[in-house]
Short mmCIF file of C-alpha atoms and ligand atoms in Angstrom, two decimals:
data_model
loop_
_atom_site.label_atom_id
_atom_site.label_comp_id
_atom_site.label_asym_id
_atom_site.label_seq_id
_atom_site.Cartn_x
_atom_site.Cartn_y
_atom_site.Cartn_z
CA MET A 135 0.00 0.00 0.00
CA SER A 136 1.42 3.39 -1.00
CA GLU A 137 1.55 6.43 1.29
CA ALA A 138 -1.11 8.11 -0.87
CA GLU A 139 -3.47 5.15 -0.51
CA LYS A 140 -2.84 4.86 3.22
CA LYS A 141 -3.72 8.54 3.64
CA ILE A 142 -7.03 8.09 1.80
CA PHE A 143 -7.94 4.95 3.80
CA ASP A 144 -7.05 6.69 7.09
CA THR A 145 -8.95 9.89 6.29
CA ASP A 146 -11.99 8.01 5.11
CA GLU A 147 -12.03 5.77 8.16
CA LYS A 148 -11.79 8.79 10.41
CA ASP A 149 -14.29 11.04 8.62
CA TYR A 150 -16.78 8.96 6.61
CA LEU A 151 -19.73 7.24 8.25
CA PRO A 152 -18.67 3.60 8.29
CA VAL A 153 -21.79 2.04 6.74
CA PHE A 154 -19.99 0.36 3.85
CA ASN A 155 -17.88 -2.76 4.16
CA ARG A 156 -15.41 -1.43 1.61
CA TYR A 157 -12.76 -3.26 -0.36
CA LYS A 158 -9.33 -1.74 0.05
CA ILE A 159 -8.72 -0.09 -3.29
CA VAL A 160 -8.95 3.56 -4.28
CA LEU A 161 -10.48 3.88 -7.72
CA ASP A 162 -9.26 6.68 -9.90
CA HIS A 163 -10.40 6.35 -13.51
CA GLY A 164 -11.89 3.98 -16.04
CA GLU A 165 -11.97 3.15 -19.72
CA GLY A 166 -14.49 0.73 -21.22
CA VAL A 167 -14.79 -2.32 -18.98
CA TYR A 168 -11.60 -1.49 -17.04
CA VAL A 169 -10.92 0.73 -14.03
CA TRP A 170 -7.60 1.76 -12.51
CA ASP A 171 -6.77 2.54 -8.89
CA VAL A 172 -4.58 5.43 -7.73
CA ALA A 173 -1.55 3.13 -7.68
CA GLY A 174 -2.07 2.34 -11.37
CA ARG A 175 -3.38 -1.21 -10.89
CA LYS A 176 -5.87 -2.25 -13.58
CA TYR A 177 -9.12 -4.13 -12.89
CA LEU A 178 -11.64 -5.81 -15.17
CA ASP A 179 -14.94 -4.46 -13.87
CA PHE A 180 -17.70 -7.09 -13.79
CA LEU A 181 -19.83 -5.17 -11.33
CA GLY A 182 -20.15 -1.86 -13.19
CA GLY A 183 -20.72 0.22 -10.07
CA ILE A 184 -23.54 -2.22 -9.15
CA ALA A 185 -25.37 -2.25 -12.49
CA VAL A 186 -24.82 1.47 -13.06
CA ASN A 187 -22.05 1.83 -15.65
CA VAL A 188 -24.10 0.16 -18.39
CA LEU A 189 -22.06 1.70 -21.20
CA GLY A 190 -18.77 1.13 -19.41
CA HIS A 191 -16.45 3.87 -18.24
CA HIS A 192 -15.49 7.00 -20.16
CA TYR A 193 -17.94 6.24 -22.98
CA PRO A 194 -17.20 9.14 -25.35
CA PRO A 195 -20.80 10.08 -26.34
CA LEU A 196 -21.84 10.05 -22.67
CA VAL A 197 -18.85 12.14 -21.59
CA GLU A 198 -19.47 14.57 -24.43
CA ALA A 199 -23.21 14.89 -23.62
CA ILE A 200 -22.48 15.58 -19.94
CA ALA A 201 -19.72 18.09 -20.74
CA SER A 202 -21.73 20.01 -23.31
CA GLN A 203 -24.84 20.06 -21.10
CA ALA A 204 -22.74 21.25 -18.13
CA ALA A 205 -21.43 24.07 -20.29
CA LYS A 206 -25.01 25.14 -21.10
CA ILE A 207 -26.96 24.68 -17.87
CA ILE A 208 -26.59 22.06 -15.13
CA HIS A 209 -29.70 22.79 -13.12
CA ALA A 210 -32.79 24.74 -14.02
CA SER A 211 -35.42 23.76 -11.35
CA ASN A 212 -38.58 21.86 -12.13
CA LEU A 213 -40.47 25.15 -12.13
CA TYR A 214 -39.34 25.44 -15.75
CA TYR A 215 -39.20 23.19 -18.81
CA THR A 216 -35.97 21.79 -20.24
CA LYS A 217 -35.48 19.93 -23.49
CA PRO A 218 -33.31 17.10 -22.10
CA GLN A 219 -36.03 16.24 -19.56
CA ALA A 220 -38.88 16.36 -22.09
CA ASP A 221 -36.84 14.19 -24.49
CA ALA A 222 -35.97 11.61 -21.82
CA ALA A 223 -39.60 11.42 -20.67
CA ALA A 224 -40.82 10.92 -24.25
CA LYS A 225 -38.31 8.12 -24.81
CA LEU A 226 -39.37 6.32 -21.64
CA THR A 227 -43.10 6.54 -22.35
CA ALA A 228 -42.47 5.26 -25.88
CA LEU A 229 -40.33 2.36 -24.64
CA SER A 230 -42.68 1.35 -21.83
CA GLY A 231 -46.03 2.10 -23.41
CA LEU A 232 -46.89 3.80 -20.11
CA GLY A 233 -48.34 7.28 -20.00
CA LYS A 234 -46.26 9.55 -17.75
CA VAL A 235 -42.76 9.67 -16.26
CA PHE A 236 -41.36 11.36 -13.17
CA PHE A 237 -37.62 11.80 -12.64
CA CYS A 238 -35.89 11.76 -9.27
CA ASN A 239 -32.33 11.07 -8.10
CA SER A 240 -32.12 7.48 -6.93
CA GLY A 241 -33.78 4.11 -6.83
CA ALA A 242 -35.17 4.57 -3.36
CA GLU A 243 -36.80 7.82 -4.40
CA ALA A 244 -38.29 6.18 -7.48
CA ASN A 245 -39.87 3.45 -5.34
CA GLU A 246 -40.95 5.97 -2.72
CA GLY A 247 -42.76 7.93 -5.46
CA ALA A 248 -44.28 4.74 -6.86
CA ILE A 249 -45.66 3.79 -3.44
CA LYS A 250 -47.06 7.28 -2.95
CA ILE A 251 -48.86 7.42 -6.28
CA ALA A 252 -50.17 3.85 -5.84
CA ARG A 253 -51.66 4.77 -2.45
CA LYS A 254 -53.11 8.00 -3.79
CA TYR A 255 -54.72 6.11 -6.68
CA ALA A 256 -56.05 3.32 -4.47
CA CYS A 257 -57.59 5.62 -1.86
CA GLN A 258 -59.87 6.98 -4.60
CA ILE A 259 -61.31 3.44 -4.85
CA HIS A 260 -61.79 3.23 -1.09
CA PRO A 261 -59.92 4.85 1.80
CA GLY A 262 -58.81 1.57 3.43
CA LYS A 263 -57.12 0.37 0.25
CA SER A 264 -53.57 1.12 1.31
CA GLN A 265 -51.74 -2.18 1.78
CA ILE A 266 -48.47 -2.62 -0.12
CA LEU A 267 -47.42 -6.24 -0.62
CA THR A 268 -43.74 -6.90 -1.31
CA ALA A 269 -41.58 -10.03 -1.36
CA TRP A 270 -39.32 -11.55 1.26
CA ASP A 271 -35.65 -11.13 0.26
CA SER A 272 -36.51 -8.15 -1.91
CA PHE A 273 -34.54 -4.93 -2.00
CA HIS A 274 -36.26 -1.62 -2.67
CA GLY A 275 -34.08 1.03 -1.03
CA ARG A 276 -33.08 2.69 2.23
CA THR A 277 -35.64 5.41 2.93
CA LEU A 278 -38.08 4.52 5.70
CA ALA A 279 -40.86 3.45 3.33
CA THR A 280 -38.59 1.61 0.90
CA LEU A 281 -36.65 -0.20 3.60
CA THR A 282 -39.99 -1.25 5.04
CA ALA A 283 -40.90 -2.48 1.57
CA THR A 284 -37.57 -4.35 1.54
CA GLY A 285 -38.44 -7.82 2.83
CA GLN A 286 -35.24 -8.36 4.81
CA PRO A 287 -35.71 -7.98 8.58
CA LYS A 288 -31.99 -7.22 9.09
CA TYR A 289 -32.58 -3.83 7.43
CA HIS A 290 -35.49 -3.03 9.77
CA GLU A 291 -33.81 -3.60 13.11
CA GLY A 292 -33.73 -0.63 15.45
CA LEU A 293 -35.43 1.73 13.01
CA GLY A 294 -39.02 1.50 14.19
CA PRO A 295 -41.69 2.59 14.19
CA LEU A 296 -41.76 1.72 10.51
CA PRO A 297 -44.48 3.04 8.18
CA ALA A 298 -47.65 0.95 8.45
CA GLY A 299 -49.44 -0.98 5.74
CA PHE A 300 -46.64 -3.19 4.38
CA ASP A 301 -46.93 -6.98 4.26
CA TYR A 302 -44.76 -9.65 2.71
CA ILE A 303 -45.20 -12.59 0.38
CA ARG A 304 -42.85 -15.34 -0.78
CA TYR A 305 -41.48 -14.51 -4.24
CA ASN A 306 -42.29 -17.14 -6.87
CA ASP A 307 -45.06 -18.55 -4.65
CA ILE A 308 -48.36 -17.59 -6.25
CA ALA A 309 -50.38 -19.37 -3.54
CA ASP A 310 -48.84 -17.11 -0.91
CA LEU A 311 -49.90 -14.01 -2.86
CA GLU A 312 -53.34 -15.47 -3.41
CA ALA A 313 -53.69 -15.94 0.35
CA LYS A 314 -52.62 -12.39 1.23
CA ILE A 315 -53.95 -10.15 -1.54
CA SER A 316 -57.39 -8.61 -0.91
CA ASP A 317 -59.44 -5.57 -1.81
CA LYS A 318 -57.33 -3.72 0.83
CA THR A 319 -54.24 -4.16 -1.34
CA ALA A 320 -53.22 -0.94 -3.08
CA ALA A 321 -50.25 -2.48 -4.87
CA VAL A 322 -48.02 -5.49 -5.20
CA MET A 323 -44.43 -4.34 -5.63
CA LEU A 324 -41.84 -6.81 -6.89
CA GLU A 325 -38.43 -6.77 -8.48
CA THR A 326 -38.90 -8.35 -11.90
CA ILE A 327 -35.70 -10.25 -11.12
CA GLN A 328 -34.62 -10.19 -7.48
CA GLY A 329 -31.09 -8.79 -7.42
CA GLU A 330 -29.66 -8.02 -4.01
CA GLY A 331 -31.58 -10.95 -2.50
CA GLY A 332 -29.49 -13.44 -4.51
CA VAL A 333 -30.41 -13.12 -8.23
CA TYR A 334 -33.77 -14.89 -8.46
CA PRO A 335 -35.64 -14.60 -11.78
CA PRO A 336 -39.38 -15.19 -11.82
CA GLU A 337 -40.46 -18.75 -12.52
CA ASP A 338 -42.59 -19.58 -15.58
CA ASN A 339 -45.87 -17.67 -15.56
CA TYR A 340 -45.32 -16.34 -12.03
CA LEU A 341 -45.51 -12.69 -13.06
CA LYS A 342 -48.47 -13.36 -15.37
CA ASN A 343 -50.29 -14.95 -12.46
CA VAL A 344 -49.34 -12.02 -10.21
CA ARG A 345 -50.73 -9.66 -12.85
CA ALA A 346 -54.00 -11.63 -12.97
CA LEU A 347 -54.40 -11.57 -9.17
CA CYS A 348 -53.70 -7.83 -9.11
CA ASP A 349 -56.38 -7.26 -11.74
CA GLN A 350 -58.84 -9.45 -9.86
CA HIS A 351 -58.39 -7.39 -6.66
CA GLY A 352 -57.99 -3.95 -8.24
CA ALA A 353 -54.40 -3.74 -7.00
CA LEU A 354 -51.65 -2.06 -9.00
CA LEU A 355 -48.58 -3.99 -10.09
CA ILE A 356 -45.36 -2.08 -9.44
CA LEU A 357 -42.25 -3.64 -10.98
CA ASP A 358 -38.93 -2.46 -9.59
CA GLU A 359 -36.50 -2.61 -12.50
CA ILE A 360 -33.85 -0.47 -10.85
CA GLN A 361 -31.32 -3.29 -11.18
CA ALA A 362 -32.71 -5.60 -13.87
CA GLY A 363 -33.97 -2.95 -16.29
CA ILE A 364 -32.13 -0.77 -18.86
CA GLY A 365 -31.32 -3.67 -21.16
CA ARG A 366 -29.64 -5.87 -18.58
CA ALA A 367 -32.03 -8.78 -19.08
CA GLY A 368 -31.61 -8.63 -22.87
CA THR A 369 -34.83 -6.66 -23.27
CA PHE A 370 -35.02 -2.97 -22.38
CA PHE A 371 -37.41 -3.72 -19.52
CA ALA A 372 -36.90 -7.12 -17.93
CA TYR A 373 -40.69 -7.57 -17.74
CA GLU A 374 -40.89 -7.75 -21.56
CA LYS A 375 -39.20 -11.13 -21.23
CA TYR A 376 -41.97 -12.46 -19.01
CA GLY A 377 -44.97 -11.21 -20.99
CA VAL A 378 -46.39 -8.83 -18.39
CA LYS A 379 -46.97 -5.12 -18.18
CA PRO A 380 -46.90 -3.27 -14.87
CA ASP A 381 -49.01 -0.25 -13.95
CA ILE A 382 -45.87 1.37 -12.58
CA VAL A 383 -42.22 0.64 -13.33
CA THR A 384 -39.28 2.09 -11.43
CA LEU A 385 -35.79 2.68 -12.82
CA ALA A 386 -32.51 4.15 -11.60
CA LYS A 387 -28.98 2.64 -11.53
CA GLY A 388 -28.05 2.39 -15.24
CA LEU A 389 -30.55 4.94 -16.51
CA ALA A 390 -28.01 7.75 -16.92
CA GLY A 391 -24.90 5.58 -17.23
CA GLY A 392 -23.53 6.73 -13.86
CA VAL A 393 -25.03 10.16 -13.28
CA PRO A 394 -27.47 9.96 -10.35
CA ILE A 395 -31.05 9.59 -11.56
CA GLY A 396 -34.20 7.64 -10.81
CA ALA A 397 -37.57 7.46 -12.52
CA PHE A 398 -40.98 5.98 -12.27
CA ALA A 399 -43.36 5.58 -15.18
CA VAL A 400 -47.10 5.06 -14.72
CA THR A 401 -50.20 4.53 -16.83
CA ASN A 402 -52.22 7.65 -17.62
CA GLU A 403 -54.98 6.29 -15.40
CA VAL A 404 -52.68 6.08 -12.38
CA ALA A 405 -51.00 9.37 -13.27
CA ALA A 406 -54.33 11.15 -12.90
CA ALA A 407 -54.20 10.47 -9.12
CA PHE A 408 -51.43 13.08 -8.73
CA HIS A 409 -52.09 16.77 -9.16
CA ALA A 410 -49.81 19.79 -9.05
CA GLY A 411 -48.17 19.89 -5.63
CA ASP A 412 -48.74 16.21 -4.78
CA HIS A 413 -45.12 15.25 -5.41
CA GLY A 414 -41.90 17.01 -6.24
CA THR A 415 -38.12 17.19 -6.24
CA THR A 416 -35.49 19.88 -6.46
CA PHE A 417 -32.77 18.04 -8.34
CA GLY A 418 -34.72 15.21 -9.95
CA GLY A 419 -34.61 15.13 -13.74
CA ASN A 420 -32.24 18.07 -14.02
CA PRO A 421 -30.86 18.74 -17.51
CA LEU A 422 -27.43 17.28 -16.69
CA ALA A 423 -28.81 13.91 -15.57
CA CYS A 424 -31.36 13.85 -18.41
CA ALA A 425 -28.72 14.67 -21.04
CA ALA A 426 -26.84 11.59 -19.81
CA ALA A 427 -30.04 9.51 -19.73
CA ASN A 428 -30.77 10.50 -23.34
CA ILE A 429 -27.51 8.88 -24.47
CA VAL A 430 -28.40 5.66 -22.62
CA LEU A 431 -31.96 5.77 -24.02
CA ASP A 432 -30.66 6.28 -27.57
CA THR A 433 -28.16 3.43 -27.33
CA ILE A 434 -29.41 0.51 -25.26
CA PRO A 435 -32.95 0.00 -26.65
CA LYS A 436 -31.53 -0.64 -30.14
CA LYS A 437 -32.32 -4.16 -31.37
CA GLU A 438 -28.67 -5.03 -32.10
CA PHE A 439 -27.55 -3.79 -28.69
CA LEU A 440 -30.15 -5.86 -26.82
CA ALA A 441 -29.50 -8.91 -28.99
CA ARG A 442 -25.82 -8.64 -28.09
CA VAL A 443 -26.65 -8.54 -24.35
CA GLU A 444 -28.70 -11.69 -24.81
CA VAL A 445 -25.81 -13.45 -26.59
CA LEU A 446 -23.26 -12.34 -24.00
CA GLY A 447 -25.54 -13.39 -21.15
CA ALA A 448 -26.13 -16.85 -22.62
CA TYR A 449 -22.40 -17.31 -23.21
CA PHE A 450 -21.50 -16.18 -19.67
CA LYS A 451 -24.20 -18.31 -18.05
CA GLN A 452 -23.03 -21.36 -20.01
CA LYS A 453 -19.47 -20.80 -18.77
CA LEU A 454 -20.68 -20.44 -15.18
CA MET A 455 -22.68 -23.65 -15.53
CA GLU A 456 -19.56 -25.45 -16.77
CA LEU A 457 -17.77 -24.15 -13.69
CA GLN A 458 -20.59 -25.51 -11.54
CA LYS A 459 -20.19 -28.90 -13.24
CA LYS A 460 -16.50 -28.83 -12.43
CA TYR A 461 -17.07 -27.86 -8.77
CA PRO A 462 -20.55 -29.22 -7.93
CA ALA A 463 -19.89 -29.29 -4.20
CA PHE A 464 -18.75 -25.67 -4.28
CA ILE A 465 -21.17 -23.98 -6.71
CA VAL A 466 -24.69 -25.26 -6.10
CA ASP A 467 -26.69 -23.14 -8.55
CA VAL A 468 -26.30 -20.71 -11.43
CA ARG A 469 -29.19 -18.30 -12.01
CA GLY A 470 -30.17 -15.26 -13.97
CA THR A 471 -30.67 -14.06 -17.48
CA GLY A 472 -28.88 -11.62 -19.74
CA LEU A 473 -26.17 -9.84 -17.77
CA ILE A 474 -27.71 -10.22 -14.33
CA LEU A 475 -26.22 -13.53 -13.26
CA GLY A 476 -25.55 -15.24 -9.96
CA ALA A 477 -23.55 -18.29 -8.90
CA GLU A 478 -24.65 -19.61 -5.53
CA LEU A 479 -21.94 -21.12 -3.33
CA ALA A 480 -22.58 -24.08 -1.05
CA SER A 481 -21.79 -21.99 2.02
CA ASP A 482 -21.18 -18.37 2.93
CA ALA A 483 -17.73 -19.22 4.26
CA HIS A 484 -15.97 -18.29 1.03
CA GLY A 485 -18.01 -15.56 -0.62
CA ARG A 486 -16.12 -12.49 0.50
CA ASP A 487 -12.77 -14.30 0.25
CA ILE A 488 -13.40 -15.13 -3.38
CA VAL A 489 -14.29 -11.52 -4.14
CA ASN A 490 -11.08 -10.39 -2.39
CA VAL A 491 -8.84 -12.89 -4.16
CA CYS A 492 -10.41 -11.94 -7.51
CA LEU A 493 -9.68 -8.32 -6.68
CA GLU A 494 -6.02 -9.16 -6.03
CA LYS A 495 -6.02 -10.81 -9.44
CA GLY A 496 -7.50 -7.72 -11.07
CA ILE A 497 -11.16 -8.74 -11.35
CA ILE A 498 -14.05 -6.88 -9.74
CA ILE A 499 -17.09 -9.00 -8.90
CA ASN A 500 -19.64 -8.91 -6.08
CA CYS A 501 -21.04 -11.30 -3.54
CA THR A 502 -24.56 -10.78 -2.21
CA VAL A 503 -26.36 -12.40 0.75
CA GLY A 504 -22.97 -13.84 1.77
CA LYS A 505 -22.91 -16.64 -0.78
CA VAL A 506 -24.15 -15.60 -4.20
CA LEU A 507 -21.44 -14.35 -6.54
CA ARG A 508 -23.25 -11.66 -8.50
CA PHE A 509 -22.26 -10.39 -11.94
CA LEU A 510 -23.67 -7.08 -13.21
CA PRO A 511 -21.05 -6.00 -15.74
CA PRO A 512 -21.29 -3.11 -18.15
CA LEU A 513 -23.40 -4.27 -21.11
CA ILE A 514 -20.44 -3.77 -23.48
CA ILE A 515 -18.25 -6.65 -22.28
CA THR A 516 -16.80 -9.15 -24.76
CA GLU A 517 -16.48 -12.95 -24.80
CA PRO A 518 -12.71 -12.89 -24.10
CA GLN A 519 -13.40 -10.76 -20.99
CA ILE A 520 -16.00 -13.30 -19.84
CA ASP A 521 -13.41 -16.06 -20.43
CA GLU A 522 -10.89 -14.15 -18.34
CA VAL A 523 -13.30 -13.77 -15.39
CA VAL A 524 -14.34 -17.43 -15.54
CA SER A 525 -10.73 -18.58 -15.76
CA VAL A 526 -9.75 -16.50 -12.71
CA LEU A 527 -12.77 -17.89 -10.83
CA ASP A 528 -11.73 -21.41 -11.81
CA ASP A 529 -8.25 -20.76 -10.49
CA VAL A 530 -9.53 -19.21 -7.23
CA ILE A 531 -12.09 -21.98 -6.62
CA SER A 532 -9.57 -24.74 -7.38
CA HIS A 533 -7.60 -23.51 -4.35
CA ASP A 534 -10.69 -23.32 -2.10
CA ALA A 535 -12.63 -26.39 -3.23
C1 PLP B 1201 -30.24 -0.47 -5.89
C2 PLP B 1201 -31.68 -0.80 -5.82
C3 PLP B 1201 -32.59 0.07 -5.21
C4 PLP B 1201 -32.18 1.33 -4.49
O1 PLP B 1201 -31.55 2.25 -5.32
P1 PLP B 1201 -30.73 3.46 -4.67
O2 PLP B 1201 -30.33 4.29 -5.85
O3 PLP B 1201 -29.56 2.87 -3.94
O4 PLP B 1201 -31.65 4.17 -3.75
C5 PLP B 1201 -33.93 -0.28 -5.25
N1 PLP B 1201 -34.34 -1.40 -5.85
C6 PLP B 1201 -33.49 -2.25 -6.43
C7 PLP B 1201 -34.01 -3.47 -7.11
C8 PLP B 1201 -32.12 -1.99 -6.43
O5 PLP B 1201 -31.27 -2.85 -6.99
#
């Protein structure tokens, strides 16, 4: 460790709230699928800032759009119109077939807004219709409402009283939803593919059956595509793959290729529940973030781009499954679709170790829930880069297995 690195670690440990279990590298710059630390070490980035850097690092059109927008106007306030925001909204309504879009700054804010508008809509039907059903092992954010929506009790501890009206169902268990949904349910909110909870895609027809139960009980379907959306599943919205349409979809992470942004899109019918003054944001959808989003929205929805994600995902998944075959006692499952993939380890004894050893070997990956190696690379990776990651994993596991 250099003096410069030591100084950054020491300062950060002294002055930054220690809520992150950080890995000991100081990132400095990136190019494509690679990032470099301050000491000049190069890393192949198969996490992409947790599904954020969808176009990789230092993507010239994105850099140019941000720079030229910054030179014009960074922030204008939502009291006025801007062209980048109107353009980004039009692209998202066209892509989703939904009626209206709202921009905010993060995933949690997008879900918070989705919950608010769902409740506002449902209370027009009857005032007691306020229940929000979400799944165990879900992840929806860190604000009080979204962490309550997050079906992981470890995130709730010590933070009560939590907002009322949230209940939980088992994901991929339609009978459990059937038992809990009622005319008191305002919305069912699910990740189309569970990410943080361990990379769990929906089973055949699950989401279609959820949609049908929602319709039967007059409940809205909110799909959280903050992680799985923006082309990651091989379709622009992951839900397109499963033949369902939500009433509300939430986005963030990759939407502006790294500039903070969030969004929710709703049907015109739901949108009518909000009037001027019912919701708002100072920064959300500012021209800088929307200029960046416009590059993402012009690039990723293209047929060839999405087809390439599908090909890369199938190739990567195949390689991971071969690794599982080689180490069946070590890797017990490989899940996911497109470039949201997970390899579940037999125990959580090795997860963080593997991530650390990979890092020493110049590969950035992630481990979630202690034992699921999670891959959320930029969508512009290549087959040789996949081979490199799999070969390093093979090497690392051969020492542990
Ligand atoms: C990351 C994430 C969020 C929260 O997004 P933030 O920008 O961290 O607030 C919500 N839902 C899902 C599915 C996520 O992956």
